[in-house]
PDB file of C-alpha atoms in Angstrom:
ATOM      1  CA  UNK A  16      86.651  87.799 -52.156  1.00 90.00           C
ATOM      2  CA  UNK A  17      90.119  87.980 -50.910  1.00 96.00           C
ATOM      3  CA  UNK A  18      92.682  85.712 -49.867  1.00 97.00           C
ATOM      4  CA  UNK A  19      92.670  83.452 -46.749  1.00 97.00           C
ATOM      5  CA  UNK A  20      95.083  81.905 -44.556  1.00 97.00           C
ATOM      6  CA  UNK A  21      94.759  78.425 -43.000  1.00 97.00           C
ATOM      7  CA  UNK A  22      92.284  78.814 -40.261  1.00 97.00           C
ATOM      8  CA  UNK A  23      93.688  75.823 -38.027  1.00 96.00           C
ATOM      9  CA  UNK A  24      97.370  76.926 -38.156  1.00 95.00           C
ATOM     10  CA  UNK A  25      97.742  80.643 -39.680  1.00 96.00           C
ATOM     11  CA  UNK A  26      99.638  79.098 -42.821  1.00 96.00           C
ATOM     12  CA  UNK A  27      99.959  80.695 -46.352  1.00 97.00           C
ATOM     13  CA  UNK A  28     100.458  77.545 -48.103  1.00 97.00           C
ATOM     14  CA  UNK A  29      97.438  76.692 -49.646  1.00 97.00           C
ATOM     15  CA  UNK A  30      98.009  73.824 -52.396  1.00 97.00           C
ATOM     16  CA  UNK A  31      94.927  74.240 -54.819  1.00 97.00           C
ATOM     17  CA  UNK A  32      92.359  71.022 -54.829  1.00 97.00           C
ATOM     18  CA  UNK A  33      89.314  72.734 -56.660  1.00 97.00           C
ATOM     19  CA  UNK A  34      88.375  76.410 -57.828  1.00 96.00           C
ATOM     20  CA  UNK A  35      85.020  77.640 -57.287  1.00 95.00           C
ATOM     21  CA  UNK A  36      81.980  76.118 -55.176  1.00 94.00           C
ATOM     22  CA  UNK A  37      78.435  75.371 -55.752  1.00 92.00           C
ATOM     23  CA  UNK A  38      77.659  78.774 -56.219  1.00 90.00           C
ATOM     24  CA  UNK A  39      80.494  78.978 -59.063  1.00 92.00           C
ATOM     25  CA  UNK A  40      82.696  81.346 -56.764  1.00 93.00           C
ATOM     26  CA  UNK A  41      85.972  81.170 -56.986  1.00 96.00           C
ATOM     27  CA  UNK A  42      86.911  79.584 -53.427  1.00 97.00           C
ATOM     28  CA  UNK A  43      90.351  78.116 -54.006  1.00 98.00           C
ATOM     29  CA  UNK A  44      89.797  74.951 -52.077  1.00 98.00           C
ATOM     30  CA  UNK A  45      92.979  73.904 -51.295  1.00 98.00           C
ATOM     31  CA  UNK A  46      95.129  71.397 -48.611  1.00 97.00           C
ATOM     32  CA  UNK A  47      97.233  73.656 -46.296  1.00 97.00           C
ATOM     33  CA  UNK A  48     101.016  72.859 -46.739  1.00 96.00           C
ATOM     34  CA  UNK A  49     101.760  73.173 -43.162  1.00 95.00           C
ATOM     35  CA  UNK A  50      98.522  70.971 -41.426  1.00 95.00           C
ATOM     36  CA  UNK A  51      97.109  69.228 -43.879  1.00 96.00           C
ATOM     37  CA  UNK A  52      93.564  71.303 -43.434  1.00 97.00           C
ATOM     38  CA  UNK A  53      91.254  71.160 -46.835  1.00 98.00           C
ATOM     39  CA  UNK A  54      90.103  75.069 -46.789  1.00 98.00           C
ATOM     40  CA  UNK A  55      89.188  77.421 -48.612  1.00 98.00           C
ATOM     41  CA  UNK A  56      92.102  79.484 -49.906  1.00 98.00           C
ATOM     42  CA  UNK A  57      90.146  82.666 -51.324  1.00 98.00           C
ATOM     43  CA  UNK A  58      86.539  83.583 -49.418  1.00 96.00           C
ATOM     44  CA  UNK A  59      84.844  86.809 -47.554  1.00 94.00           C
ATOM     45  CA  UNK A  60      86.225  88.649 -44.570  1.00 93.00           C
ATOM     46  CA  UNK A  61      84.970  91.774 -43.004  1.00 90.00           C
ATOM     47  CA  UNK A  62      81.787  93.961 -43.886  1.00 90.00           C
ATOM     48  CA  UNK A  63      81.534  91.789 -47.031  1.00 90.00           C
ATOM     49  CA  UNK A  64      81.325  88.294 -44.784  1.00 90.00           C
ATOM     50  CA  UNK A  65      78.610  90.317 -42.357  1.00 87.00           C
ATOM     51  CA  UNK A  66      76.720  91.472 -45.379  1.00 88.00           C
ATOM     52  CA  UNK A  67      76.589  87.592 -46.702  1.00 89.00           C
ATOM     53  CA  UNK A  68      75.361  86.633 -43.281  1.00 89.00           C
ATOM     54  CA  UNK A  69      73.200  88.657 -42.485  1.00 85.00           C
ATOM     55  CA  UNK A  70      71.320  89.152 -45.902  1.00 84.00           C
ATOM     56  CA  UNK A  71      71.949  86.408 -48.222  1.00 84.00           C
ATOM     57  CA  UNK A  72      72.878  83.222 -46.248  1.00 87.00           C
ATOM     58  CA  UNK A  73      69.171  82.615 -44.552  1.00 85.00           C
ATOM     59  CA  UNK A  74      68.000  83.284 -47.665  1.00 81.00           C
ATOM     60  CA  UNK A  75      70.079  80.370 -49.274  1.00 82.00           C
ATOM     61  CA  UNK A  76      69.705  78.482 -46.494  1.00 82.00           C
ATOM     62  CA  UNK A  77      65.659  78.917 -46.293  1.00 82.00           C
ATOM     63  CA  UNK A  78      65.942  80.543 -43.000  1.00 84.00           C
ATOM     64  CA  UNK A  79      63.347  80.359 -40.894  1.00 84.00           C
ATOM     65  CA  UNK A  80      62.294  77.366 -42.767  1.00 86.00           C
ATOM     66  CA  UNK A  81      58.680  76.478 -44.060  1.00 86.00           C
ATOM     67  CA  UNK A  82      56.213  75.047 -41.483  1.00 86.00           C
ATOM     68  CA  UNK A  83      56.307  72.129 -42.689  1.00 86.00           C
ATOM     69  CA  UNK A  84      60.228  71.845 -42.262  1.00 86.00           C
ATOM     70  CA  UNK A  85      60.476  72.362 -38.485  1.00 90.00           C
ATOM     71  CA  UNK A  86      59.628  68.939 -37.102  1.00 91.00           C
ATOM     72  CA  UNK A  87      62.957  67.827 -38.551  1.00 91.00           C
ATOM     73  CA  UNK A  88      64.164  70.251 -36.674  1.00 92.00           C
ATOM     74  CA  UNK A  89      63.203  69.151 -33.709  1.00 94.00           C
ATOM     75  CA  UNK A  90      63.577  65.424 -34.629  1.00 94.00           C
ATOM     76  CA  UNK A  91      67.285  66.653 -34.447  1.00 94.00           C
ATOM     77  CA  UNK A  92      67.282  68.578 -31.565  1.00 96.00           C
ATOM     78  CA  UNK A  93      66.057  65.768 -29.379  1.00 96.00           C
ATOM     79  CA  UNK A  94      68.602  63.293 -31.018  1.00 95.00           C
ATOM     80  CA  UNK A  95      71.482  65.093 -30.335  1.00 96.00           C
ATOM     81  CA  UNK A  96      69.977  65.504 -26.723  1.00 97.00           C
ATOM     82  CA  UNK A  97      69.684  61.796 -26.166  1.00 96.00           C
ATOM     83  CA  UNK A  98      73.220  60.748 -27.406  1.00 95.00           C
ATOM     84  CA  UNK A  99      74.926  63.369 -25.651  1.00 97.00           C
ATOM     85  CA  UNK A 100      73.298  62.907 -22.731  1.00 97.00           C
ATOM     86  CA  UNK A 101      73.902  58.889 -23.129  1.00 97.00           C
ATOM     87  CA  UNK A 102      77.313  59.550 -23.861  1.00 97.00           C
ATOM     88  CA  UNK A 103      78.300  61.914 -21.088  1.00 96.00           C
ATOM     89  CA  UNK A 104      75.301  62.348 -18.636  1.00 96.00           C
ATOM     90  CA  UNK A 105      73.091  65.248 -18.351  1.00 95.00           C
ATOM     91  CA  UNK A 106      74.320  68.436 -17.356  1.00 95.00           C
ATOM     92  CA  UNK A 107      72.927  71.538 -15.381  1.00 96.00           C
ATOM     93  CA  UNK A 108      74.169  73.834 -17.694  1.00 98.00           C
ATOM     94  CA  UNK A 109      74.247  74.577 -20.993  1.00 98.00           C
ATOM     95  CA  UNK A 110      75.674  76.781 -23.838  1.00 98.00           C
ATOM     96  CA  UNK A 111      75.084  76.458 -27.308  1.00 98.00           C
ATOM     97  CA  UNK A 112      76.972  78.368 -29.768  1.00 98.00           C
ATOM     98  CA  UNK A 113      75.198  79.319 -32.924  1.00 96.00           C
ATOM     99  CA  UNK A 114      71.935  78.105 -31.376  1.00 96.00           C
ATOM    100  CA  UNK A 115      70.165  78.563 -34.394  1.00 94.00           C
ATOM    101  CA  UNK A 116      66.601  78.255 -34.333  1.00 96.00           C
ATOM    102  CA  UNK A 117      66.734  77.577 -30.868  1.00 97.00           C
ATOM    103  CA  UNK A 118      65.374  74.002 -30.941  1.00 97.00           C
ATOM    104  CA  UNK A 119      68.396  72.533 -28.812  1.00 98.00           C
ATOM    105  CA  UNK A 120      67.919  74.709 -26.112  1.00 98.00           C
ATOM    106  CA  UNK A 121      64.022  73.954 -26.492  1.00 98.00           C
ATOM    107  CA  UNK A 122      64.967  70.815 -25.593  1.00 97.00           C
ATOM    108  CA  UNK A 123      67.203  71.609 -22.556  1.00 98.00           C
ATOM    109  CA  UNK A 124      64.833  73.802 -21.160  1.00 97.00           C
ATOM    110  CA  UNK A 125      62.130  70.900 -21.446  1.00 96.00           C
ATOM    111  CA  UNK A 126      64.411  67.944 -19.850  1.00 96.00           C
ATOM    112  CA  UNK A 127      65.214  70.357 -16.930  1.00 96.00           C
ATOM    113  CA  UNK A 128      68.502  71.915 -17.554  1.00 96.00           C
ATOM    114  CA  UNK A 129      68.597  75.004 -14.635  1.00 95.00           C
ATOM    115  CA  UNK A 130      70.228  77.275 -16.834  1.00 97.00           C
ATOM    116  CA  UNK A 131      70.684  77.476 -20.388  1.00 98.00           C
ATOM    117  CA  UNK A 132      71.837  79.894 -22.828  1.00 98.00           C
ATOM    118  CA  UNK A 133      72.727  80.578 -26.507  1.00 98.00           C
ATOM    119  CA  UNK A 134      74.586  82.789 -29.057  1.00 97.00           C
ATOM    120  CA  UNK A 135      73.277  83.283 -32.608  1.00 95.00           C
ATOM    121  CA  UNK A 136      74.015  86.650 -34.556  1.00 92.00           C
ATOM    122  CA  UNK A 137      71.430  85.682 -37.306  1.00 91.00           C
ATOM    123  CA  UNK A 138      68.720  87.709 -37.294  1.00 92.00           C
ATOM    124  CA  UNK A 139      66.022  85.134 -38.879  1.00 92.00           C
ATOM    125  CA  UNK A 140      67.081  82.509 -36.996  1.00 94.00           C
ATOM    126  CA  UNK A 141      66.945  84.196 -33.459  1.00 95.00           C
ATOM    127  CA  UNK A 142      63.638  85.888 -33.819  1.00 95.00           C
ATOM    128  CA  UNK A 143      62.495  82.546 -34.223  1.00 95.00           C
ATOM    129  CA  UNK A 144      64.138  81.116 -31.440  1.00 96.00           C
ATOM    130  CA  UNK A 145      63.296  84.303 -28.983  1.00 97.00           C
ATOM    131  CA  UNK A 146      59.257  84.670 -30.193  1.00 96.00           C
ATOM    132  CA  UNK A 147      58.502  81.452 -31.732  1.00 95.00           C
ATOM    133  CA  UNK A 148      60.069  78.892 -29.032  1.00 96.00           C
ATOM    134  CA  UNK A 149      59.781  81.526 -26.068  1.00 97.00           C
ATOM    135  CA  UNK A 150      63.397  81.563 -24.933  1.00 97.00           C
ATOM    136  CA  UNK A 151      63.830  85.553 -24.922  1.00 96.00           C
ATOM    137  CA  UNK A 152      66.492  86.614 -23.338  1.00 96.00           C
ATOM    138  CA  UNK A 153      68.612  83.392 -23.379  1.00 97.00           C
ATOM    139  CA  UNK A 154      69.480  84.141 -27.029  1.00 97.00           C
ATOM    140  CA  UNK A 155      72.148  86.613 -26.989  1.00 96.00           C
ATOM    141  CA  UNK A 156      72.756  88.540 -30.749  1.00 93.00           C
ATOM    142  CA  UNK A 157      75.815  87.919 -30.638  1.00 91.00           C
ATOM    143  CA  UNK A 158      78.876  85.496 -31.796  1.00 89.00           C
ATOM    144  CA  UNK A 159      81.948  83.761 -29.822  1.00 90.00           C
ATOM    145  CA  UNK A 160      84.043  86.435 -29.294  1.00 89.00           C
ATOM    146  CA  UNK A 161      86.987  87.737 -27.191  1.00 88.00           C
ATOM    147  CA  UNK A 162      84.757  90.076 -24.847  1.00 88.00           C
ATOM    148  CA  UNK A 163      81.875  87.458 -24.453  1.00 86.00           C
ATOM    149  CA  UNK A 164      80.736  87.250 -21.257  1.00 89.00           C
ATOM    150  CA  UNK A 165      78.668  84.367 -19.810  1.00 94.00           C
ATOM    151  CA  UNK A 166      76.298  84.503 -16.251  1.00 94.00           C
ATOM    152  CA  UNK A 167      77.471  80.807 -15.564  1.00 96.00           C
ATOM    153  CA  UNK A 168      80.764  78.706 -16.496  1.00 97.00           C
ATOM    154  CA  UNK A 169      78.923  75.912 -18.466  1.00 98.00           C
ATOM    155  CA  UNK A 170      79.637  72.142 -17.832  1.00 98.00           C
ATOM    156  CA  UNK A 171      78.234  71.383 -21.379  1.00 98.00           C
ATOM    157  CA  UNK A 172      79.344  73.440 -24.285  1.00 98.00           C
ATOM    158  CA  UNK A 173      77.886  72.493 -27.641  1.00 98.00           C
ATOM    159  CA  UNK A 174      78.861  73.712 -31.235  1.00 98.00           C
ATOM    160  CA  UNK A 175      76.737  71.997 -34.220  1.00 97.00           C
ATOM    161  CA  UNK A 176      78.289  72.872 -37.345  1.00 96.00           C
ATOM    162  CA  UNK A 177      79.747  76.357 -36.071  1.00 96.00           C
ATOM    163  CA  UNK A 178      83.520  75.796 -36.327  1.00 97.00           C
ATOM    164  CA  UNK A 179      83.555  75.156 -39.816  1.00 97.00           C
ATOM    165  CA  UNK A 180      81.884  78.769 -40.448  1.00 96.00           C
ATOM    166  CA  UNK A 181      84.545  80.463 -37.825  1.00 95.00           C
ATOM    167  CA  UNK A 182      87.855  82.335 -39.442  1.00 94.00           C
ATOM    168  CA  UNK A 183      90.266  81.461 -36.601  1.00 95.00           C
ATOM    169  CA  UNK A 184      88.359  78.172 -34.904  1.00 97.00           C
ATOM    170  CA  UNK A 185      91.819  77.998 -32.366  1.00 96.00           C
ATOM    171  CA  UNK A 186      90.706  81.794 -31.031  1.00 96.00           C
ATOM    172  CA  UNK A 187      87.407  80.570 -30.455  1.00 96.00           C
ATOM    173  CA  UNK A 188      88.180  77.419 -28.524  1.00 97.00           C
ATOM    174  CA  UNK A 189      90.885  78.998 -26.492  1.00 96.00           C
ATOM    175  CA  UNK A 190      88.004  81.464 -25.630  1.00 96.00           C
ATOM    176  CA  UNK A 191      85.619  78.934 -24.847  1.00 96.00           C
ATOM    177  CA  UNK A 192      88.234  77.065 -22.620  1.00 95.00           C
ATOM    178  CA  UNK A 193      88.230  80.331 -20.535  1.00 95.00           C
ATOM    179  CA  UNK A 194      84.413  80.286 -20.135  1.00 96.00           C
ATOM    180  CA  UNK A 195      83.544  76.715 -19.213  1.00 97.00           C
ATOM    181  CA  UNK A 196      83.772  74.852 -16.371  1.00 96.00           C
ATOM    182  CA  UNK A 197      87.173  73.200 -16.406  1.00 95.00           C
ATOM    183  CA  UNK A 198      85.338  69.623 -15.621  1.00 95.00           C
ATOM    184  CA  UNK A 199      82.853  70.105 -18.456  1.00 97.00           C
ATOM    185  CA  UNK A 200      82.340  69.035 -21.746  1.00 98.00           C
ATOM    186  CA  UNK A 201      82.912  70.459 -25.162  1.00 98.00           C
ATOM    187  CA  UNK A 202      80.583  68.766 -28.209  1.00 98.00           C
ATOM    188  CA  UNK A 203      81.735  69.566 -31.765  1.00 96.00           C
ATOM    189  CA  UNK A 204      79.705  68.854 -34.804  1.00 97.00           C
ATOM    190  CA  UNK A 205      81.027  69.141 -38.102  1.00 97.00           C
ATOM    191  CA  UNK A 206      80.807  67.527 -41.804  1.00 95.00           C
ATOM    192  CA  UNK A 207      83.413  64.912 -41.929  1.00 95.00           C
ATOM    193  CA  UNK A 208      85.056  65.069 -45.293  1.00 95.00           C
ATOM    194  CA  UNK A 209      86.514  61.781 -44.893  1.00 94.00           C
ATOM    195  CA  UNK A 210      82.725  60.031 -45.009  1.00 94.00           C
ATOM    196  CA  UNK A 211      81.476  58.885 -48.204  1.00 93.00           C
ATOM    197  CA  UNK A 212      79.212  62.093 -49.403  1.00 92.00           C
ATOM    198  CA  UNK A 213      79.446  61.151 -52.981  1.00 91.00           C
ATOM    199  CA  UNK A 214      75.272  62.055 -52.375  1.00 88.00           C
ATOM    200  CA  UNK A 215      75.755  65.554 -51.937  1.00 90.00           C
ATOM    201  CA  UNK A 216      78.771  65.929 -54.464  1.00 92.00           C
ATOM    202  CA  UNK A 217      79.510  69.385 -54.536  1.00 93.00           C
ATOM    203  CA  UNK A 218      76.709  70.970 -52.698  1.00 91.00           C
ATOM    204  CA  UNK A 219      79.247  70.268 -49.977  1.00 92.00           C
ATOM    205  CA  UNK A 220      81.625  72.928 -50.993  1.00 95.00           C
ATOM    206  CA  UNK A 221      80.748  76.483 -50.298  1.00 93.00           C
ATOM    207  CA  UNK A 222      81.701  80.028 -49.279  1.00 95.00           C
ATOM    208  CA  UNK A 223      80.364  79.975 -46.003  1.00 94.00           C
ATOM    209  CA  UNK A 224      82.622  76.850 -45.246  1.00 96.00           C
ATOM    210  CA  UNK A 225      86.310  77.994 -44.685  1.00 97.00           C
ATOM    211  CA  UNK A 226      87.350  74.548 -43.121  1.00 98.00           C
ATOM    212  CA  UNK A 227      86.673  71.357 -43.965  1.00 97.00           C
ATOM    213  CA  UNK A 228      87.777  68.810 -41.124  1.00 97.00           C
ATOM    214  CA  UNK A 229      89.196  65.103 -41.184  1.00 95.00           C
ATOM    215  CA  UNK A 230      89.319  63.241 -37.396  1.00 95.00           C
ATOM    216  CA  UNK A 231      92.723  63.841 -37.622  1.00 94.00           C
ATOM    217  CA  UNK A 232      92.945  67.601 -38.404  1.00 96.00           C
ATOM    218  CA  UNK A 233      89.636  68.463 -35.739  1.00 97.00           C
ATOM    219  CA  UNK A 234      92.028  66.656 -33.102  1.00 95.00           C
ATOM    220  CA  UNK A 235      94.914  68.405 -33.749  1.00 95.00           C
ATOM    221  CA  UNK A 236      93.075  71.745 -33.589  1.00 96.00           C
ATOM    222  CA  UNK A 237      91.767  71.481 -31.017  1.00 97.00           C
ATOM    223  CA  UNK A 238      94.670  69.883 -28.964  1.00 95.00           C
ATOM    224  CA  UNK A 239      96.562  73.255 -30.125  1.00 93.00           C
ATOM    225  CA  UNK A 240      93.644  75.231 -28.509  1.00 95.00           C
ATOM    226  CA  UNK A 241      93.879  73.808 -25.251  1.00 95.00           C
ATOM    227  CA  UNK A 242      91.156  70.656 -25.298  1.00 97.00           C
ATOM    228  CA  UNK A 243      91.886  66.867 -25.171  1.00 95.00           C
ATOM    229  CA  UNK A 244      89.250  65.008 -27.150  1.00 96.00           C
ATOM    230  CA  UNK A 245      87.904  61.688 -25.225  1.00 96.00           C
ATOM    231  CA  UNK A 246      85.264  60.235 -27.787  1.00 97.00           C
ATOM    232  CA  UNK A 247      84.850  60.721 -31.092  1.00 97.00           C
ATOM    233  CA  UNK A 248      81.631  59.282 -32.790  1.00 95.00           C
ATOM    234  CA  UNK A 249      80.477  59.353 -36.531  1.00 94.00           C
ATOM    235  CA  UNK A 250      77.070  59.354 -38.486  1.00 91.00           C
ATOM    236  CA  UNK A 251      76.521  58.317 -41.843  1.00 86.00           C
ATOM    237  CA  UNK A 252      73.646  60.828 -42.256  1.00 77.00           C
ATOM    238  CA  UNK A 253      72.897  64.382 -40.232  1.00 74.00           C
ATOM    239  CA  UNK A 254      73.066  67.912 -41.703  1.00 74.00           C
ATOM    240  CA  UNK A 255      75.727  66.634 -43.977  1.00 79.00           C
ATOM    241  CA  UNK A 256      76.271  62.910 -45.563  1.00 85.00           C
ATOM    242  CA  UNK A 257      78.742  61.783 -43.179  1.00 91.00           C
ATOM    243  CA  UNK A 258      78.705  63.601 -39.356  1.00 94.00           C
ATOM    244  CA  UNK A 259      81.463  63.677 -36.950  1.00 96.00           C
ATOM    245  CA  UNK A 260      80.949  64.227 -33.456  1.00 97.00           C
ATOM    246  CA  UNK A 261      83.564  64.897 -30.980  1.00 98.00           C
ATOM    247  CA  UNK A 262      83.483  64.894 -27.022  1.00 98.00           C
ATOM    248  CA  UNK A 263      86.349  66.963 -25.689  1.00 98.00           C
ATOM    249  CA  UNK A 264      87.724  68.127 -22.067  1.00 97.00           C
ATOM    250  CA  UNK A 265      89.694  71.479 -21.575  1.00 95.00           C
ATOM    251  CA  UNK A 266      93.332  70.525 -21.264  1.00 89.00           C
ATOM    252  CA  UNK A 267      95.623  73.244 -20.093  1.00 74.00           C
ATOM    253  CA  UNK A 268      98.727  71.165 -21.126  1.00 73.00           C
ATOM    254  CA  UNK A 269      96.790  68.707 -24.273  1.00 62.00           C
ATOM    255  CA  UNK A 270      99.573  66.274 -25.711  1.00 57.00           C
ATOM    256  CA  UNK A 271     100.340  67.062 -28.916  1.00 55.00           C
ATOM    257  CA  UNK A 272     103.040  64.513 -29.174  1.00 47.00           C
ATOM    258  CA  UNK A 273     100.386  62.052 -30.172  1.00 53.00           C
ATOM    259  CA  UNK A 274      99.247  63.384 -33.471  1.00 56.00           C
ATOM    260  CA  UNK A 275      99.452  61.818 -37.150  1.00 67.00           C
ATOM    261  CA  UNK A 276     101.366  63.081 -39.853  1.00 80.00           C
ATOM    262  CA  UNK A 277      98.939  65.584 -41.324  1.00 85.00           C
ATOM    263  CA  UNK A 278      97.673  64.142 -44.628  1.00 87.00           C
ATOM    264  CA  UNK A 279      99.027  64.381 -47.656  1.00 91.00           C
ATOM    265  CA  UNK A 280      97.740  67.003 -51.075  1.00 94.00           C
ATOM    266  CA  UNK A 281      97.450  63.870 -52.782  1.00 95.00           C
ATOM    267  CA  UNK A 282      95.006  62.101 -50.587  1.00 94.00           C
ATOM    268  CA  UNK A 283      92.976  65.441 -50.331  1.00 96.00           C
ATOM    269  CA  UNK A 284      92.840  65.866 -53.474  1.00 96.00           C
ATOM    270  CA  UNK A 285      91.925  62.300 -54.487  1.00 95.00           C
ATOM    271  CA  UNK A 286      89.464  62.498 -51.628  1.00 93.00           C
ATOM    272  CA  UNK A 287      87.647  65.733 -52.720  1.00 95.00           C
ATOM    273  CA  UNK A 288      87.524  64.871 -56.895  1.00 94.00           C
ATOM    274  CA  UNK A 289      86.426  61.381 -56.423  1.00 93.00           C
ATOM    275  CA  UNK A 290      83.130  63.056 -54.407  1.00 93.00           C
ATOM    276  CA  UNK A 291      82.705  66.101 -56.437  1.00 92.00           C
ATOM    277  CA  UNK A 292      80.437  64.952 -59.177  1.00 89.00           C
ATOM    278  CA  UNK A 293      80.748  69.284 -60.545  1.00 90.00           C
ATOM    279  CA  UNK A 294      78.184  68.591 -63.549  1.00 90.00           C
ATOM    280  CA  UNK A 295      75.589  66.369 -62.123  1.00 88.00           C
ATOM    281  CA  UNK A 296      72.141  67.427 -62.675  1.00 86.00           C
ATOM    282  CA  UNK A 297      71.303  66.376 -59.333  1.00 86.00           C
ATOM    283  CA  UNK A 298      74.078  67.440 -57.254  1.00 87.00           C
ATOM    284  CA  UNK A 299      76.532  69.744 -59.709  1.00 88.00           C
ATOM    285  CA  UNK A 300      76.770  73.022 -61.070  1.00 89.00           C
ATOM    286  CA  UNK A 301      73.283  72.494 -63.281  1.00 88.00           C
ATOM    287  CA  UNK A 302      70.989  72.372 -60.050  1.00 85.00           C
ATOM    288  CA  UNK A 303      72.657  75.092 -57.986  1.00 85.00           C
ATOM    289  CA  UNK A 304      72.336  77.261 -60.885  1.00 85.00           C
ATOM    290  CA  UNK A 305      68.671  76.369 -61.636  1.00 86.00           C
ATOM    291  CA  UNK A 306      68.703  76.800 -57.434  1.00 78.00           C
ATOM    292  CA  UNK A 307      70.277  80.453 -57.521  1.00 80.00           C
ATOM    293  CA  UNK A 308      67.646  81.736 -60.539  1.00 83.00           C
ATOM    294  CA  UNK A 309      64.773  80.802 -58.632  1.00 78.00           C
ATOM    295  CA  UNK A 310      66.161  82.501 -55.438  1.00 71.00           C
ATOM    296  CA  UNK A 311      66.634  85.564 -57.804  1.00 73.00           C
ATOM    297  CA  UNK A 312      63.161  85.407 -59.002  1.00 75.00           C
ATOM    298  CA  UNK A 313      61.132  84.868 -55.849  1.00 70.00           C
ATOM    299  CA  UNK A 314      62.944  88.230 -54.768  1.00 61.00           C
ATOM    300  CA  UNK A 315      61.294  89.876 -57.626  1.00 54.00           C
TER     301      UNK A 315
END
């Protein structure tokens, strides 16, 4: 673990909300002086973030999931397909970043999308989506970086909780403003820490999540990395309690003028403790504990 910056802005001015996560790691959550970003101020970088990826996340994150699991899955898959597609029309061509198990693309390829392709560096999850759903090639192993290379500039660009994951989220958007098509359409998802997840309590805070994202801040990001965001819709349920979904344009010359104030420590703070719930047996400490030691001794 080692200190972190502010991934939206670069800032080292991390104002400490709450110490360690569900997995009783010493995260330094914190509200970034400069922005206004809730991130985490302490977290992995380098060979030890690949080793956590590559090894131990699908294993915490039941990756590929049971049998039984997938139809949610796809429940999801085809909902996210039907509101995009309501709220922007369909498009001819598609790239998903962190495609996962491959289930949105699944569902591309089956509503006639010409060409369609995805990046997932997980190994579980794009064996899966390669073998299991048949999309071979059109998973690349690989993440959203400065060298990637697409066949096709896509006019629909999707990212379903990625850019929370992503140590500079600006450097990926400015890269993905390169690759699309400069009439197309960027879709965000991410947890919205504003919604009421009182539910999930501090299962929502976790190593693998350097940013955690208001309307406000998400805007401001991403007018900083060259986008202007048209529609912004929320969910009170999804992957997280509480899902914010944002439709944005590339915008060589986004207005920044408009933004808010950035929020205040205060109101992150009250925001994050009144939501934490740390030593609920249902959604504290206790259960991710009881959580990790079976983990531990199904590996045995």
């Amino acid at each position: 673990m080692v200190e972190l910056t502010c991934p939206a802005c670069g800032a080292n001015e991390p104002v400490s909300i709450w110490r360690r996560d569900r997995y009783l790691l010493r995260v330094e959550l914190s509200s970034c002086g400069a922005c206004g970003l809730i991130y985490l101020a302490r977290g992995l970088r380098g060979d030890a973030e690949t080793h956590f990826y590559q090894s131990l996340y699908p294993r915490l994150l039941k990756q590929p999931p049971p049998l039984g699991d997938l139809w949610h899955y796809r429940l999801i898959a085809g909902y996210r397909y039907s509101r995009i597609t309501a709220t922007v029309g369909t498009s001819e061509s598609v790239l998903d970043v962190g495609a996962g198990l491959g289930f949105f693309l699944d569902m591309c390829r089956e509503q006639g999308v010409q060409r369609w392709i995805g990046l997932e560096p997980g190994v579980p999850q794009r064996e899966y989506a390669v073998h299991k759903l048949g999309l071979g090639e059109h998973v690349l192993a690989t993440g959203l970086t400065d060298e990637a290379q697409l066949p096709f500039a896509p006019r629909l660009v999707t990212l379903f909780h990625v850019l929370e994951h992503l140590e500079e989220p600006g450097r990926a958007l400015r890269r993905l403003a390169q690759l699309m098509d400069p009439q197309g359409w960027l879709v965000l998802e991410v947890p919205d820490i504003e919604a009421d997840w009182r539910a999930m309590g501090l299962i929502q805070i976790h190593v693998s999540h350097r940013s955690y994202f208001t309307e406000g801040t998400l805007r401001a990001l991403l007018a900083r990395s060259g986008f202007r965001v048209d529609i912004v819709q929320r969910e009170p349920a999804g992957i997280y309690c509480g899902n914010l979904r944002v439709y944005a344009r590339p915008c060589a010359n986004a207005d920044q003028t408009t933004e808010v104030a950035p929020p205040s420590f205060q109101r992150n703070r009250d925001l994050v403790v009144s939501r934490i719930r740390p030593w609920s047996f249902r959604h504290g400490y206790p259960r991710m504990l009881m959580r990790l030691a079976r983990i531990a001794l199904t590996r045995r």
